[in-house]
GROMACS .gro file of C-alpha atoms in nm:
model
  184
    1UNK     CA    1   1.726  -1.929  -2.820
    2UNK     CA    2   1.978  -1.704  -2.999
    3UNK     CA    3   1.899  -1.412  -2.763
    4UNK     CA    4   1.954  -1.630  -2.456
    5UNK     CA    5   2.289  -1.746  -2.596
    6UNK     CA    6   2.401  -1.383  -2.656
    7UNK     CA    7   2.306  -1.284  -2.302
    8UNK     CA    8   2.501  -1.580  -2.163
    9UNK     CA    9   2.803  -1.492  -2.378
   10UNK     CA   10   2.788  -1.128  -2.267
   11UNK     CA   11   2.754  -1.220  -1.899
   12UNK     CA   12   3.034  -1.477  -1.921
   13UNK     CA   13   3.261  -1.222  -2.093
   14UNK     CA   14   3.193  -0.961  -1.825
   15UNK     CA   15   3.265  -1.209  -1.547
   16UNK     CA   16   3.589  -1.319  -1.711
   17UNK     CA   17   3.697  -0.960  -1.778
   18UNK     CA   18   3.687  -1.009  -2.155
   19UNK     CA   19   3.943  -1.288  -2.148
   20UNK     CA   20   4.082  -1.375  -2.487
   21UNK     CA   21   4.024  -1.027  -2.627
   22UNK     CA   22   4.193  -0.923  -2.947
   23UNK     CA   23   4.451  -0.644  -2.970
   24UNK     CA   24   4.319  -0.299  -2.878
   25UNK     CA   25   4.463   0.045  -2.950
   26UNK     CA   26   4.580   0.262  -2.665
   27UNK     CA   27   4.383   0.576  -2.581
   28UNK     CA   28   4.488   0.904  -2.738
   29UNK     CA   29   4.647   1.157  -2.508
   30UNK     CA   30   4.439   1.455  -2.401
   31UNK     CA   31   4.700   1.698  -2.541
   32UNK     CA   32   4.798   1.793  -2.796
   33UNK     CA   33   4.483   1.791  -3.005
   34UNK     CA   34   4.488   1.536  -3.288
   35UNK     CA   35   4.572   1.689  -3.628
   36UNK     CA   36   4.221   1.670  -3.773
   37UNK     CA   37   4.090   1.929  -4.017
   38UNK     CA   38   3.762   2.067  -3.883
   39UNK     CA   39   3.689   2.319  -4.162
   40UNK     CA   40   3.423   2.100  -4.326
   41UNK     CA   41   3.253   2.021  -3.997
   42UNK     CA   42   2.903   2.151  -3.913
   43UNK     CA   43   2.870   2.439  -3.665
   44UNK     CA   44   2.630   2.374  -3.377
   45UNK     CA   45   2.516   2.646  -3.135
   46UNK     CA   46   2.276   2.693  -2.847
   47UNK     CA   47   2.086   2.965  -2.663
   48UNK     CA   48   2.375   3.033  -2.422
   49UNK     CA   49   2.603   3.149  -2.700
   50UNK     CA   50   2.805   2.827  -2.716
   51UNK     CA   51   2.915   2.692  -3.052
   52UNK     CA   52   3.131   2.399  -3.158
   53UNK     CA   53   3.184   2.187  -3.467
   54UNK     CA   54   3.120   1.820  -3.550
   55UNK     CA   55   3.160   1.618  -3.867
   56UNK     CA   56   2.843   1.614  -4.082
   57UNK     CA   57   2.783   1.244  -4.019
   58UNK     CA   58   2.698   1.316  -3.653
   59UNK     CA   59   2.325   1.362  -3.602
   60UNK     CA   60   2.150   1.501  -3.297
   61UNK     CA   61   1.917   1.268  -3.118
   62UNK     CA   62   1.663   1.370  -2.852
   63UNK     CA   63   1.767   1.289  -2.496
   64UNK     CA   64   1.468   1.401  -2.291
   65UNK     CA   65   1.718   1.579  -2.062
   66UNK     CA   66   1.890   1.917  -2.051
   67UNK     CA   67   2.195   1.771  -2.227
   68UNK     CA   68   2.226   1.730  -2.603
   69UNK     CA   69   2.359   1.421  -2.777
   70UNK     CA   70   2.496   1.347  -3.124
   71UNK     CA   71   2.553   0.996  -3.258
   72UNK     CA   72   2.761   0.890  -3.555
   73UNK     CA   73   2.526   0.782  -3.837
   74UNK     CA   74   2.269   0.650  -3.585
   75UNK     CA   75   2.519   0.431  -3.393
   76UNK     CA   76   2.434   0.505  -3.027
   77UNK     CA   77   2.765   0.349  -2.918
   78UNK     CA   78   2.955   0.633  -3.087
   79UNK     CA   79   2.832   0.949  -2.917
   80UNK     CA   80   2.919   1.303  -2.812
   81UNK     CA   81   2.719   1.471  -2.535
   82UNK     CA   82   2.713   1.840  -2.445
   83UNK     CA   83   2.571   1.967  -2.117
   84UNK     CA   84   2.611   2.213  -1.832
   85UNK     CA   85   2.729   2.194  -1.470
   86UNK     CA   86   2.614   2.459  -1.224
   87UNK     CA   87   2.950   2.536  -1.065
   88UNK     CA   88   3.191   2.819  -0.998
   89UNK     CA   89   3.483   2.579  -0.951
   90UNK     CA   90   3.781   2.593  -1.185
   91UNK     CA   91   3.757   2.345  -1.474
   92UNK     CA   92   4.059   2.147  -1.348
   93UNK     CA   93   3.869   2.057  -1.029
   94UNK     CA   94   3.573   1.911  -1.221
   95UNK     CA   95   3.755   1.628  -1.397
   96UNK     CA   96   3.679   1.259  -1.368
   97UNK     CA   97   3.872   1.071  -1.101
   98UNK     CA   98   4.064   0.768  -1.222
   99UNK     CA   99   3.884   0.446  -1.134
  100UNK     CA  100   3.947   0.074  -1.193
  101UNK     CA  101   3.918  -0.019  -1.558
  102UNK     CA  102   4.026   0.328  -1.680
  103UNK     CA  103   4.350   0.285  -1.867
  104UNK     CA  104   4.598   0.536  -2.012
  105UNK     CA  105   4.415   0.829  -1.849
  106UNK     CA  106   4.571   1.160  -1.948
  107UNK     CA  107   4.465   1.509  -1.851
  108UNK     CA  108   4.574   1.854  -1.958
  109UNK     CA  109   4.475   2.215  -1.934
  110UNK     CA  110   4.437   2.377  -2.275
  111UNK     CA  111   4.242   2.682  -2.384
  112UNK     CA  112   3.964   2.780  -2.622
  113UNK     CA  113   3.977   3.149  -2.694
  114UNK     CA  114   4.072   3.305  -2.362
  115UNK     CA  115   3.905   3.035  -2.153
  116UNK     CA  116   4.070   2.753  -1.963
  117UNK     CA  117   3.977   2.408  -2.094
  118UNK     CA  118   4.020   2.083  -1.900
  119UNK     CA  119   4.059   1.784  -2.131
  120UNK     CA  120   4.074   1.419  -2.022
  121UNK     CA  121   4.106   1.109  -2.238
  122UNK     CA  122   4.121   0.740  -2.147
  123UNK     CA  123   4.031   0.388  -2.247
  124UNK     CA  124   3.785   0.185  -2.041
  125UNK     CA  125   3.866  -0.186  -2.042
  126UNK     CA  126   3.559  -0.385  -2.147
  127UNK     CA  127   3.352  -0.066  -2.151
  128UNK     CA  128   3.096  -0.185  -2.406
  129UNK     CA  129   2.945  -0.491  -2.570
  130UNK     CA  130   2.883  -0.489  -2.943
  131UNK     CA  131   2.770  -0.777  -3.163
  132UNK     CA  132   2.839  -1.027  -2.884
  133UNK     CA  133   3.192  -0.896  -2.828
  134UNK     CA  134   3.337  -0.723  -2.526
  135UNK     CA  135   3.516  -0.412  -2.650
  136UNK     CA  136   3.712  -0.136  -2.485
  137UNK     CA  137   3.556   0.210  -2.492
  138UNK     CA  138   3.750   0.526  -2.576
  139UNK     CA  139   3.632   0.820  -2.364
  140UNK     CA  140   3.679   1.198  -2.354
  141UNK     CA  141   3.564   1.446  -2.093
  142UNK     CA  142   3.620   1.822  -2.120
  143UNK     CA  143   3.506   2.126  -1.918
  144UNK     CA  144   3.514   2.498  -2.002
  145UNK     CA  145   3.366   2.795  -1.808
  146UNK     CA  146   3.067   2.968  -1.971
  147UNK     CA  147   3.013   3.228  -1.701
  148UNK     CA  148   3.108   3.265  -1.333
  149UNK     CA  149   2.847   3.011  -1.213
  150UNK     CA  150   2.823   2.774  -1.512
  151UNK     CA  151   3.050   2.520  -1.681
  152UNK     CA  152   3.004   2.347  -2.016
  153UNK     CA  153   3.105   1.982  -2.045
  154UNK     CA  154   3.157   1.769  -2.350
  155UNK     CA  155   3.188   1.395  -2.313
  156UNK     CA  156   3.227   1.120  -2.563
  157UNK     CA  157   3.251   0.745  -2.579
  158UNK     CA  158   3.298   0.487  -2.851
  159UNK     CA  159   3.432   0.143  -2.920
  160UNK     CA  160   3.647   0.306  -3.192
  161UNK     CA  161   3.948   0.522  -3.117
  162UNK     CA  162   3.869   0.741  -3.420
  163UNK     CA  163   3.567   0.880  -3.235
  164UNK     CA  164   3.799   0.976  -2.949
  165UNK     CA  165   4.009   1.172  -3.200
  166UNK     CA  166   3.696   1.352  -3.323
  167UNK     CA  167   3.589   1.442  -2.968
  168UNK     CA  168   3.938   1.568  -2.883
  169UNK     CA  169   3.933   1.790  -3.193
  170UNK     CA  170   3.571   1.901  -3.132
  171UNK     CA  171   3.649   2.037  -2.784
  172UNK     CA  172   3.908   2.264  -2.942
  173UNK     CA  173   3.638   2.418  -3.165
  174UNK     CA  174   3.424   2.534  -2.868
  175UNK     CA  175   3.348   2.907  -2.876
  176UNK     CA  176   3.183   3.078  -2.579
  177UNK     CA  177   2.993   3.404  -2.564
  178UNK     CA  178   2.860   3.433  -2.914
  179UNK     CA  179   2.518   3.550  -2.791
  180UNK     CA  180   2.348   3.659  -2.470
  181UNK     CA  181   2.419   3.439  -2.169
  182UNK     CA  182   2.062   3.442  -2.040
  183UNK     CA  183   1.960   3.119  -1.862
  184UNK     CA  184   1.851   2.830  -2.088
   0.00000   0.00000   0.00000
């Protein structure tokens, strides 16, 4: 009975557009990077010579796909995903297009090392349900070239804006070309 009630509450909230929601924080802007100290974060690398840093309370979880995913202390609604796009297009052309429900979308071109970095940040109205509540989701999407025909992307989502801050800082820790760039 309790499960049926939760499903009805969730469906009703989605149909009403989360009417009666409590105050939510605005999304962070894509630039500048939030002033987080990343020195104590864990370094993560892969076979393509990519490295970046995450706080130690993020743990990798198997995805069964070519992408890799880290969740905050086992909470799958606070995640950071790293993957690759086969493309020779400039990073700025690979960004997410604004769509209904995406609020406060900002985009900037930054750099990591000598490489161009596209960073986008936004809030998705009613983007997730948690404990019977409709909550906004705070998203980040970033793209950086790895080689002429390959782009790295990092994306993140969470019902907490603090995770958006972490993702925005994590993209600034990306280092490319630490090892051979042989195919994965």
